[in-house]
Coordinates of C-alpha atoms and ligand atoms in Angstrom, one line a residue:
X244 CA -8.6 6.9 16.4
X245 CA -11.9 8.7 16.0
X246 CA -11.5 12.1 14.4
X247 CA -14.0 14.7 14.9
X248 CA -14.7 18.6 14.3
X249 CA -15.7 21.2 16.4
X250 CA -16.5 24.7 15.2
X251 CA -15.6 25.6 19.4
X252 CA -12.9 28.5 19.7
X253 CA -10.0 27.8 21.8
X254 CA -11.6 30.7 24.2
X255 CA -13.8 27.4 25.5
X256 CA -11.8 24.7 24.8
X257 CA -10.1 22.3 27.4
X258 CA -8.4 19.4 26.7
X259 CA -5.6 17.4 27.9
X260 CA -3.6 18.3 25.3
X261 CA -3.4 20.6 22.4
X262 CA -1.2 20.3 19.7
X263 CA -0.6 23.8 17.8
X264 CA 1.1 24.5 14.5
X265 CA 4.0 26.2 14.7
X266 CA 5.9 28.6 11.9
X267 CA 9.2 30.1 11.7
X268 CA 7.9 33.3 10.5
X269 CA 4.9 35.0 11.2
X270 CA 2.3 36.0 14.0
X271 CA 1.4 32.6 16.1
X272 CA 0.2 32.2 20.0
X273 CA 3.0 30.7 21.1
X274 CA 6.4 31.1 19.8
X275 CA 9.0 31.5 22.0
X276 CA 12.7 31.9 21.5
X277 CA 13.0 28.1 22.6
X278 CA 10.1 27.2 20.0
X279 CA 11.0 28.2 16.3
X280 CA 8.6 26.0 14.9
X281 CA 11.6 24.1 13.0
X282 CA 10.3 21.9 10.4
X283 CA 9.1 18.1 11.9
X284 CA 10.6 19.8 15.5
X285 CA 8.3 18.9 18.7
X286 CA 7.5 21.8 21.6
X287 CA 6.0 20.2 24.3
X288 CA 4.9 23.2 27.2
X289 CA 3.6 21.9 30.5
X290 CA 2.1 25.3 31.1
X291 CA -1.3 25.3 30.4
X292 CA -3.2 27.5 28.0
X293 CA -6.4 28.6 28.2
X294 CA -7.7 26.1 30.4
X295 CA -5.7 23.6 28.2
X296 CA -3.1 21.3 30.4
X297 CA -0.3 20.9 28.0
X298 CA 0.7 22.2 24.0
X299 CA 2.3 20.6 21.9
X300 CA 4.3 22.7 19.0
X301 CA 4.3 21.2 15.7
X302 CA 7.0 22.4 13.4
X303 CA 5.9 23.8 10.5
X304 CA 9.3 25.5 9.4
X305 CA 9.0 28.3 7.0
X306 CA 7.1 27.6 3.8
X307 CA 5.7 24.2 4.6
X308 CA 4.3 21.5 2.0
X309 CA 1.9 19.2 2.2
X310 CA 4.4 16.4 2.8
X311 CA 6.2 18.8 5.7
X312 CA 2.4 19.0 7.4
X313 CA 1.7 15.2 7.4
X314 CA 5.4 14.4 8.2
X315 CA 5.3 16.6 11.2
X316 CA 1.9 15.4 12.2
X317 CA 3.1 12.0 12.1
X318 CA 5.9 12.7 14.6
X319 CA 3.3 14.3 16.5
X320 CA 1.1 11.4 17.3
X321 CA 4.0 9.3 18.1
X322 CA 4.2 12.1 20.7
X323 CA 1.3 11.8 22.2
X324 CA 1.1 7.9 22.2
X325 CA 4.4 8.3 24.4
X326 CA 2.7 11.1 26.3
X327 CA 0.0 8.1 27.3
X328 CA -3.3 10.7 26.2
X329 CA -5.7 8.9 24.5
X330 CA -7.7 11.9 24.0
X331 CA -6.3 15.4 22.4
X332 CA -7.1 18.0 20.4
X333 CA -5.5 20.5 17.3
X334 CA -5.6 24.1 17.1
X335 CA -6.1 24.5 13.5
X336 CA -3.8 27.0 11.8
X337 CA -3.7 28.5 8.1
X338 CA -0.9 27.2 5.9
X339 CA 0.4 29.8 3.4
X340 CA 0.2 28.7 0.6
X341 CA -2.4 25.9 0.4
X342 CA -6.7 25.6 1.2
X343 CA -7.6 25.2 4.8
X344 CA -9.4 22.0 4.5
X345 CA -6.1 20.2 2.2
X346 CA -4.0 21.6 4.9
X347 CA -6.7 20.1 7.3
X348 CA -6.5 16.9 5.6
X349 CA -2.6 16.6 5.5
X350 CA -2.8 17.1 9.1
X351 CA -5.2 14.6 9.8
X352 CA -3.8 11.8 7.3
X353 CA -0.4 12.7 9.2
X354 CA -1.6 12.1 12.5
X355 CA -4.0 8.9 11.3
X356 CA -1.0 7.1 9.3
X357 CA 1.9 8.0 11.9
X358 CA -0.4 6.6 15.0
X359 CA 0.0 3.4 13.4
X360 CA 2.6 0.6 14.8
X361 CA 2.3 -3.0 14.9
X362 CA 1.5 -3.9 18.7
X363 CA -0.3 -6.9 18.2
X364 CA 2.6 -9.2 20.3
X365 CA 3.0 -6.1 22.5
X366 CA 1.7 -7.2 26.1
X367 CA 1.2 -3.1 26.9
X368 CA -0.3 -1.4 24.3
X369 CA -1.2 2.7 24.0
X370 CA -3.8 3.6 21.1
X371 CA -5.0 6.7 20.3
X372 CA -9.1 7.1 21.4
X373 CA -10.1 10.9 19.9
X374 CA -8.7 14.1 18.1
X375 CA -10.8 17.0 18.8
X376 CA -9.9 19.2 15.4
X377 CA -10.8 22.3 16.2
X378 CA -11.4 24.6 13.1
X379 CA -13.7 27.1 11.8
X380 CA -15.7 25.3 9.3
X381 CA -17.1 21.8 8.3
X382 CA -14.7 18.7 7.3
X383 CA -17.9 15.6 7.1
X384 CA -16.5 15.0 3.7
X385 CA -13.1 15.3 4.3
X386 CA -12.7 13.6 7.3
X387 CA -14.6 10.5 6.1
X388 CA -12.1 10.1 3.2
X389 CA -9.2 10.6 5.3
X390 CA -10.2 8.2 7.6
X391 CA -11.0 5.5 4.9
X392 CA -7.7 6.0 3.0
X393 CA -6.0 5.5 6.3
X394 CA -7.8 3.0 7.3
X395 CA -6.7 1.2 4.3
X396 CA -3.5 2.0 4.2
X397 CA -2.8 0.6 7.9
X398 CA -4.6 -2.3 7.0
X399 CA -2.4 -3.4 4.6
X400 CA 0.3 -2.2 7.1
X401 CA -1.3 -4.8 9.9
X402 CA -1.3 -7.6 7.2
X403 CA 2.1 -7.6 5.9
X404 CA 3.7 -7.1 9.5
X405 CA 1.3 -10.3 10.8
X406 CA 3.0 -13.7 11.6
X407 CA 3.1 -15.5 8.3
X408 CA 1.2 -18.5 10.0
X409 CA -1.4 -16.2 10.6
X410 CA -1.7 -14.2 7.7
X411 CA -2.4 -17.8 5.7
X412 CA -4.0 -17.6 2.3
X413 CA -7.3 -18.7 4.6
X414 CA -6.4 -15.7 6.7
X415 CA -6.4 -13.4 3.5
X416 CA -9.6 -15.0 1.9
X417 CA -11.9 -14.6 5.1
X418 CA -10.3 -10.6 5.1
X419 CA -11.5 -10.0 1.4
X420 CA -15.0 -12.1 2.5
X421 CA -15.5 -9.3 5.2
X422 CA -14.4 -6.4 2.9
X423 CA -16.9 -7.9 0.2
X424 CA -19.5 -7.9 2.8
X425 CA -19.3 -5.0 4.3
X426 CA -19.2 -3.0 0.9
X427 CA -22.2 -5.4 -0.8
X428 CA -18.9 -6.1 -3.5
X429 CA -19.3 -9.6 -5.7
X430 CA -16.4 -11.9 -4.6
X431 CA -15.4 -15.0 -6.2
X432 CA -12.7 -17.1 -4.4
X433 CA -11.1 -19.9 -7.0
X434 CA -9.9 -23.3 -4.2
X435 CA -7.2 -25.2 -5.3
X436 CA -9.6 -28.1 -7.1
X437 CA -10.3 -25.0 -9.3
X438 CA -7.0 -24.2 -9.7
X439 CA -6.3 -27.4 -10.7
X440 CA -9.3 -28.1 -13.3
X441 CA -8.3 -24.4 -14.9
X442 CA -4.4 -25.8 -15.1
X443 CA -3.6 -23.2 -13.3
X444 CA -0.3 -24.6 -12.9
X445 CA 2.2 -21.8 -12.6
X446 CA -0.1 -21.0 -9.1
X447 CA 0.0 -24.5 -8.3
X448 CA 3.5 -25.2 -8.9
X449 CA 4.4 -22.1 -6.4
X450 CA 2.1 -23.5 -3.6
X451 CA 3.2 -27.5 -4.1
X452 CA 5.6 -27.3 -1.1
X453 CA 3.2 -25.7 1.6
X454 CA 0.4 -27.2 3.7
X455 CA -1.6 -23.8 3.3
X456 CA -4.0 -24.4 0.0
X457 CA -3.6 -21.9 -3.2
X458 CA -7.1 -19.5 -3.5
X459 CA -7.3 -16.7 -6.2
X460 CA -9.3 -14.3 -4.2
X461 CA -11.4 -11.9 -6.8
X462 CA -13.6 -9.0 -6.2
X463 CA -15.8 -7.2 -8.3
X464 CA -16.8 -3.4 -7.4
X465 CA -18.5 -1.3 -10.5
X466 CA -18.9 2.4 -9.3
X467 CA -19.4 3.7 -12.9
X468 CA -22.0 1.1 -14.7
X469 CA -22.6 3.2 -17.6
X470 CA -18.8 3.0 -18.6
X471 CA -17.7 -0.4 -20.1
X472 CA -13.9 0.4 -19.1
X473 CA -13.0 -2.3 -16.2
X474 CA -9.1 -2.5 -14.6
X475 CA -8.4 -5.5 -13.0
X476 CA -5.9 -4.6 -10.4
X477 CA -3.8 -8.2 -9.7
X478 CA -1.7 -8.4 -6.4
X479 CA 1.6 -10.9 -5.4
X480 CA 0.2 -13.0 -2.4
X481 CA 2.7 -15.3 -1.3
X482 CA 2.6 -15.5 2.5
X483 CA 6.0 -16.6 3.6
X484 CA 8.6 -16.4 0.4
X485 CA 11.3 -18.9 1.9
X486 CA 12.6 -19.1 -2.0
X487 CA 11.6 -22.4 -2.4
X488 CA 14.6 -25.2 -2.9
X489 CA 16.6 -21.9 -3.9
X490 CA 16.3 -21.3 -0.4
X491 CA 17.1 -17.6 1.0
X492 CA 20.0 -17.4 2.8
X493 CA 20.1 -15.7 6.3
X494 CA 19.9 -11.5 6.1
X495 CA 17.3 -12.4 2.9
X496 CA 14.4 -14.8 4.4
X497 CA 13.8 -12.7 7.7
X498 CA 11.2 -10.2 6.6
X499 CA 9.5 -12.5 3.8
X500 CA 6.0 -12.6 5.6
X501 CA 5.9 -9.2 3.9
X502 CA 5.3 -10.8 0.6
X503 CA 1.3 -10.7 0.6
X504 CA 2.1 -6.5 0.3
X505 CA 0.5 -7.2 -3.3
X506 CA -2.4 -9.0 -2.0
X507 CA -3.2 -6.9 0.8
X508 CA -3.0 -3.7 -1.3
X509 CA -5.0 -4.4 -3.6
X510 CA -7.9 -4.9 -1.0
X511 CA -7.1 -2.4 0.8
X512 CA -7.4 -0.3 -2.2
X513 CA -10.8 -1.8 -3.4
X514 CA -11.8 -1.1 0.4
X515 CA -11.2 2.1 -0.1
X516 CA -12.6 2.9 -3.6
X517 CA -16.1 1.6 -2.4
X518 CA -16.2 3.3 1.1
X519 CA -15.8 6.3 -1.2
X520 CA -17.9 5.3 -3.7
X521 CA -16.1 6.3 -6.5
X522 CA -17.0 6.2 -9.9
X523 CA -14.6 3.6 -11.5
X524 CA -15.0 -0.2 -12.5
X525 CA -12.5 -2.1 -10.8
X526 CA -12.1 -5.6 -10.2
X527 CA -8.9 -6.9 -8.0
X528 CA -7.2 -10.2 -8.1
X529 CA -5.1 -11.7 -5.1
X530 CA -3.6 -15.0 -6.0
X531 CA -2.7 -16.4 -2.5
X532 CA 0.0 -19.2 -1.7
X533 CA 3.2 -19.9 0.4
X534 CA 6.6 -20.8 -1.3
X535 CA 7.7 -23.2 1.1
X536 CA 10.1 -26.1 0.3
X537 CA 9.1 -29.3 1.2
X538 CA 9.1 -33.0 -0.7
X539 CA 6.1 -32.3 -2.9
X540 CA 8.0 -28.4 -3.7
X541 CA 8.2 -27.1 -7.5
X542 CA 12.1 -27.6 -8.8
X543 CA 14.6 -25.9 -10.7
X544 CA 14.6 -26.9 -13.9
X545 CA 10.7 -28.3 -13.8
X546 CA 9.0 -27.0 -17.1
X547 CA 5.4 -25.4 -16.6
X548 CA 2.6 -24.9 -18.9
X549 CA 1.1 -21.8 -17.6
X550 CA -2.9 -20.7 -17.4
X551 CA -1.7 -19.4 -20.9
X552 CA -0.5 -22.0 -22.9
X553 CA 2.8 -20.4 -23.0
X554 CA 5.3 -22.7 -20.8
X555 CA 7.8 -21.6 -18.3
X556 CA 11.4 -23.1 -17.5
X557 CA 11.7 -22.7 -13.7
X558 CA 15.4 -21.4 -13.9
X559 CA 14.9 -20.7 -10.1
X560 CA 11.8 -21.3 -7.3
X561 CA 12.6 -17.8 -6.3
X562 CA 10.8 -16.1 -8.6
X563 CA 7.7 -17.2 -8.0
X564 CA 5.6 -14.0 -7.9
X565 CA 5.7 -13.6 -11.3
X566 CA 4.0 -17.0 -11.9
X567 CA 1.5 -16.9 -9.6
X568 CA 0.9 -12.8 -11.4
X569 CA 1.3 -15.0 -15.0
X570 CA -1.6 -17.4 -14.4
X571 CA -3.9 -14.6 -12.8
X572 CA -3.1 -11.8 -15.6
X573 CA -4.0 -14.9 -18.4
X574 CA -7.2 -15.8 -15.9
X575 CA -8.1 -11.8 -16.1
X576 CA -7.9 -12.0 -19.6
X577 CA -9.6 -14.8 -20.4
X578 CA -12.5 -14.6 -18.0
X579 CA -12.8 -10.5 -17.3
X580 CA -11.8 -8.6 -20.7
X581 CA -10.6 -5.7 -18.5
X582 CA -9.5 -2.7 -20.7
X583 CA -6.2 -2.8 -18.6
X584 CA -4.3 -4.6 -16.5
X585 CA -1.9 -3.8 -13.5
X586 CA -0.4 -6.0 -11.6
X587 CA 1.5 -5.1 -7.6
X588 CA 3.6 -6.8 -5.5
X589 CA 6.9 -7.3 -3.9
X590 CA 8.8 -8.9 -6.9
X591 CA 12.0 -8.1 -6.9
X592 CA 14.7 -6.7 -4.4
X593 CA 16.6 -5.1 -7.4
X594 CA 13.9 -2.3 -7.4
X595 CA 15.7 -1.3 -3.6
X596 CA 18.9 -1.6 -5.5
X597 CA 17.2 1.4 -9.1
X598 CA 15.3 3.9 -5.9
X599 CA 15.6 2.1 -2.5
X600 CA 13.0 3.0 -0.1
X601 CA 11.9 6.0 -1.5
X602 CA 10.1 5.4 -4.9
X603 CA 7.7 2.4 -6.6
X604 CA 9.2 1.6 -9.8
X605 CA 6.8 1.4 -12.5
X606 CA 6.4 -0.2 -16.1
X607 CA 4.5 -0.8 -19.0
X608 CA 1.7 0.7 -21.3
X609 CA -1.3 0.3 -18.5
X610 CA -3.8 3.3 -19.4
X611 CA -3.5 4.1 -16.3
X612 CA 0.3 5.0 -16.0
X613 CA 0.2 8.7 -16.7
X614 CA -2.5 9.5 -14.5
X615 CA -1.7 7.3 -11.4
X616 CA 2.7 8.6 -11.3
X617 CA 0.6 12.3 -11.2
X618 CA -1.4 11.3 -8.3
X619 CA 1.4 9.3 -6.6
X620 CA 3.8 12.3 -6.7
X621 CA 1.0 15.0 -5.7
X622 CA 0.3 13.0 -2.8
X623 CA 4.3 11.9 -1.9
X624 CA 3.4 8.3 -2.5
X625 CA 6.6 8.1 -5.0
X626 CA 6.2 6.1 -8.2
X627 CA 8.2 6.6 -11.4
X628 CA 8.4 4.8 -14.5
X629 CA 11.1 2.3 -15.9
X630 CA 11.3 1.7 -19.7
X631 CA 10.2 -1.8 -21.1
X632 CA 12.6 -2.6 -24.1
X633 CA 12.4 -5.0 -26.3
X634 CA 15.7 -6.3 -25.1
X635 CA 14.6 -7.4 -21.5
X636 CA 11.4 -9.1 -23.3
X637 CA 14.0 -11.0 -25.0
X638 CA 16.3 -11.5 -22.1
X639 CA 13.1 -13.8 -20.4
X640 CA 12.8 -15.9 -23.9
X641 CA 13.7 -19.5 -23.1
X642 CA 15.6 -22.4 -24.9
X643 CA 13.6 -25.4 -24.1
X644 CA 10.8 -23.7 -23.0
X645 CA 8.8 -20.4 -24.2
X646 CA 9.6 -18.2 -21.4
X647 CA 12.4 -18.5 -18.7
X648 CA 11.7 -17.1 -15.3
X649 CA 15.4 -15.2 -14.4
X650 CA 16.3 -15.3 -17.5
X651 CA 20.1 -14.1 -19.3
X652 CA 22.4 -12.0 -17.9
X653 CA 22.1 -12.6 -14.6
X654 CA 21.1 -10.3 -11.9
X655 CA 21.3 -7.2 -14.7
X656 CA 18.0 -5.2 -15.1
X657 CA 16.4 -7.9 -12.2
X658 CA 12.9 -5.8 -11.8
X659 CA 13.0 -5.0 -15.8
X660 CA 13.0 -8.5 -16.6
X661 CA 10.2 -9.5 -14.6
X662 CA 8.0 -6.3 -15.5
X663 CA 8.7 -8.1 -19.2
X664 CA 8.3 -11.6 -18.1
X665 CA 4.9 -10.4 -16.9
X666 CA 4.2 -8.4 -19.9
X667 CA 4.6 -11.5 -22.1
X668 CA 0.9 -12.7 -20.0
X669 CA -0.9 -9.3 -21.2
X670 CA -1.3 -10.5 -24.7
X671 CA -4.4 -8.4 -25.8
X672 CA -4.3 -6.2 -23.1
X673 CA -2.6 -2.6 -21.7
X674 CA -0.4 -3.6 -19.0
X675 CA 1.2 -1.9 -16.3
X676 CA 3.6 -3.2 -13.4
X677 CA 4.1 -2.0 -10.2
X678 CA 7.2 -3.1 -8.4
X679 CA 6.8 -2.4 -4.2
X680 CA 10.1 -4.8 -3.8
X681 CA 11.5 -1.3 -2.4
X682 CA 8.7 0.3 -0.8
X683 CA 6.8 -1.9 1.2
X684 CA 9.4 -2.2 4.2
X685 CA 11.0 -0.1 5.7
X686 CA 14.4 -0.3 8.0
X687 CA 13.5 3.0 10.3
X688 CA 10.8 4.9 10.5
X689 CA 10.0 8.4 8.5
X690 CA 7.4 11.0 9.6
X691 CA 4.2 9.6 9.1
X692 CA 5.6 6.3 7.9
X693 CA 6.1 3.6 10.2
X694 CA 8.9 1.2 10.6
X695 CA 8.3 -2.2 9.0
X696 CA 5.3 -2.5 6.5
X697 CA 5.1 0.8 5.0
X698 CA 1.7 0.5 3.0
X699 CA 3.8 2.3 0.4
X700 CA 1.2 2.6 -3.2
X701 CA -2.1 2.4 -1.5
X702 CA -2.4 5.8 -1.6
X703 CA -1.1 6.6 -4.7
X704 CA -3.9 4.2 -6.3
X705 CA -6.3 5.6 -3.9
X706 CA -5.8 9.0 -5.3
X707 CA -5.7 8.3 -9.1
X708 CA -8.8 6.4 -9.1
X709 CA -10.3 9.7 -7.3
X710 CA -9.5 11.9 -9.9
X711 CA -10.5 9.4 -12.6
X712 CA -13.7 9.8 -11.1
X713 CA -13.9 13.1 -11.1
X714 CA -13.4 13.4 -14.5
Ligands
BES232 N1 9.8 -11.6 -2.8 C1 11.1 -11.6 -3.4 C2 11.5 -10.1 -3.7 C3 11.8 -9.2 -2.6 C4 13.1 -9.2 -2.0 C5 10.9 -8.4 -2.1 C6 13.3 -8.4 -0.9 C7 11.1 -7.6 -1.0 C8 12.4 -7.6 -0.4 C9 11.0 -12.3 -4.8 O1 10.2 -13.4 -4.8 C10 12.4 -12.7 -5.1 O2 12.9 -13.6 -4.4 N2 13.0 -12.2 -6.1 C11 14.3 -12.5 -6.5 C12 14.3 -12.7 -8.0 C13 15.5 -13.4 -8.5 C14 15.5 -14.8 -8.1 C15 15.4 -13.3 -10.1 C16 15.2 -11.3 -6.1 O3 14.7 -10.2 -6.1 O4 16.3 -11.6 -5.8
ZN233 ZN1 11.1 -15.2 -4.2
ZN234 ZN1 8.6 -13.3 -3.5

């Protein structure tokens, strides 16, 4: 969906449709005593208005946020998409409370992110075409970076809902050759013989079970050359988690093409920061494979010697993102000196069990931490922070090995352990975790947030590196 401005009154406007903010208190055009203008409620008139064929009342309720404006926007273009109008326009309105063009913005990112379903096996499709915004001023700026976030965001969306035989680690290499192209960004992609002469051989172990070859997919995009600070932003690609020989069991293994969230994130967001230009060094990381089983598949009980040094007991083939995340965090290290180091991905289905669908759990000392849970929860893009004791570091020690990849205790403290497994790989450098094992799917669908893959962090990076940039 194209959006675009026009400085045109409603006095000679016509359009199909017109969607119109509605408030429960205050002056407004068209409040009736069947339109209250309840919070995320929907007033569709068939009387025309002005030479406009149909309104639409978006509820505003009484003292709206942000979040209310884009949630209620996002039910809106679900709205229209059932209404069959490819083509409609907004009545801009004043929210109490906030600056026209951040109201503007919510709106549009509302409408944007909520138009977004998965329809690619869906023989009759409806897609929005244009939204005529119709407001008293200019948004160029505004509507560029709202349309790039979003465009992002339901990218990563498209990828993580796509068929896990399509979304192969070939698939997700020839999407980061485009981005890479398209932005003039540096990409390196590391093939399996690569793999292999580095010992990359957590990465390797992962992949051993699946026809689809390992690549560790790297980008390079340097906004701010004058600053030596570089993050190297590492995402979980593993395109169909079956669990390995630990195989999931039914009610588990269903939505496990999701598991490239990491992967797909992390482009998006580098998509994103170079659309906008902004003035960070960042480099991202997807390391790609299936965990399929399979006669040539990694065992339990196989002991690895990590791109480290360090080696790993394979307690269980189930968690595998953390080694593929061990050998590329040791691979940033050693080959990119990055002042810090995050990793992202689906890792572990205990962090639905701390803040279910609602909030990313984070961890670790990553620079970045502060700054990015500020952003995340200015912009409703959840993330909060878990504490990385020295006890779960010690719970992920090994007997026969150096590290252990469950670890003692059992399921206790699941997405704590990992964040300190992976911690153990940052030797020299600030790390930080990110945890989407919540996030990234959802069961039903929530204002602006579709069902399925949610594209849940995008944002919130999105919007930290902005104001980094600012600064
Ligand atoms: N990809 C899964 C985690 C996951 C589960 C993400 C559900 C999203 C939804 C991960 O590889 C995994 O299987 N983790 C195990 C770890 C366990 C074996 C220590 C888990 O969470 O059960
Ligand atoms: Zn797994
Ligand atoms: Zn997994």
């Amino acid at each position: 969906m194209k959006v675009t401005v026009s400085r045109g009154s409603l006095g000679n406007h016509r359009s199909k449709l017109l969607l119109v903010p509605l408030f429960e208190k205050g002056k407004q055009p068209f409040q009736t005593k069947a339109m209250k203008g309840e919070v995320s409620k929907l007033y569709l008139l068939y009387s025309g208005y002005k030479g406009n064929e149909m309104i639409l009342g978006v509820g505003m309720g009484k003292k709206p946020t942000l979040e209310h404006v884009r949630a209620a926007f996002g039910l809106a273009s679900k709205k229209v998409k059932d209404l069959k109008i490819a083509n409609f326009s907004v009545l801009f309105q004043k929210i109490p409370g906030h600056a026209d063009s951040a109201a503007a913005v919510a709106m549009m990112e509302g409408l944007l992110l909520g138009a977004y379903e998965f329809d690619t096996y869906k023989t009759k499709k409806m897609s929005l075409n244009t939204c005529t915004f119709l407001y008293p001023g200019s948004l160029t700026e505004e509507v560029n970076r709202t349309t790039a976030i979003a465009e992002s965001v339901n990218m990563v969306r498209y990828m993580a809902n796509e068929n896990a035989d399509v979304m192969t680690t070939t698939k997700i290499a020839s999407i980061a050759k485009e981005i890479a192209k398209k932005n003039r960004l540096k990409i390196q992609i590391l093939e399996k013989q690569q793999l292999q002469k580095l010992g990359m051989n957590l990465h390797l172990g992962v992949s051993a079970g699946s026809r689809y070859p390992p690549k560790l997919i790297i980008i390079h995009y340097r906004g701010n050359p004058k600053s030596k600070e570089t993050t190297a932003l590492i995402g979980k690609g593993i395109t169909f988690d079956s669990g390995g020989l630990n195989l999931k069991p039914s009610g588990y293994i269903e939505t496990m093409k999701q598991d490239m969230t990491g992967a797909a994130s992390v482009l998006g967001i580098i998509q994103a920061v170079a659309r906008l230009r902004l003035k960070v060094n960042l480099t991202v990381l997807a390391p790609t494979c299936e965990n399929s089983i399979g006669s040539g598949a990694y065992k339990p009980g196989d002991i690895i010697r990590s791109y480290s040094g360090k080696t790993v007991e394979i307690e269980n083939t189930d968690a595998e993102g953390r080694l593929i995340l061990a050998d590329a965090i040791a691979y940033a290290e050693k080959h990119l000196k990055p002042s810090q180091i995050i990793t992202m991905g689906t890792l572990t289905g205990a962090a639905a069990i701390i803040f279910g669908e609602h909030v990313t759990p984070i961890m670790g000392n990553g620079k970045i931490k502060k700054p990015l849970v500020d952003a995340s929860l200015a912009i409703h893009d959840r993330m909060w922070e878990l504490p990385l004791y020295k006890e779960y570091k010690d719970a992920m020690k090994g007997d026969m090995s150096d590290l252990k990849n469950i670890g003692t205790s059992g399921r206790d403290a699941g997405t704590l352990k990992c964040g300190a497994f992976l911690a153990a790989f940052a030797e020299k450098t600030p790390f930080l975790h990110v945890d989407l094992g919540g996030t990234a799917w959802a069961d039903k669908p929530h204002g602006y947030t579709p069902k399925f893959a949610t594209g849940a962090g995008v944002r919130a990076f999105i919007e930290c590196f902005r104001r980094l940039s600012r600064r």
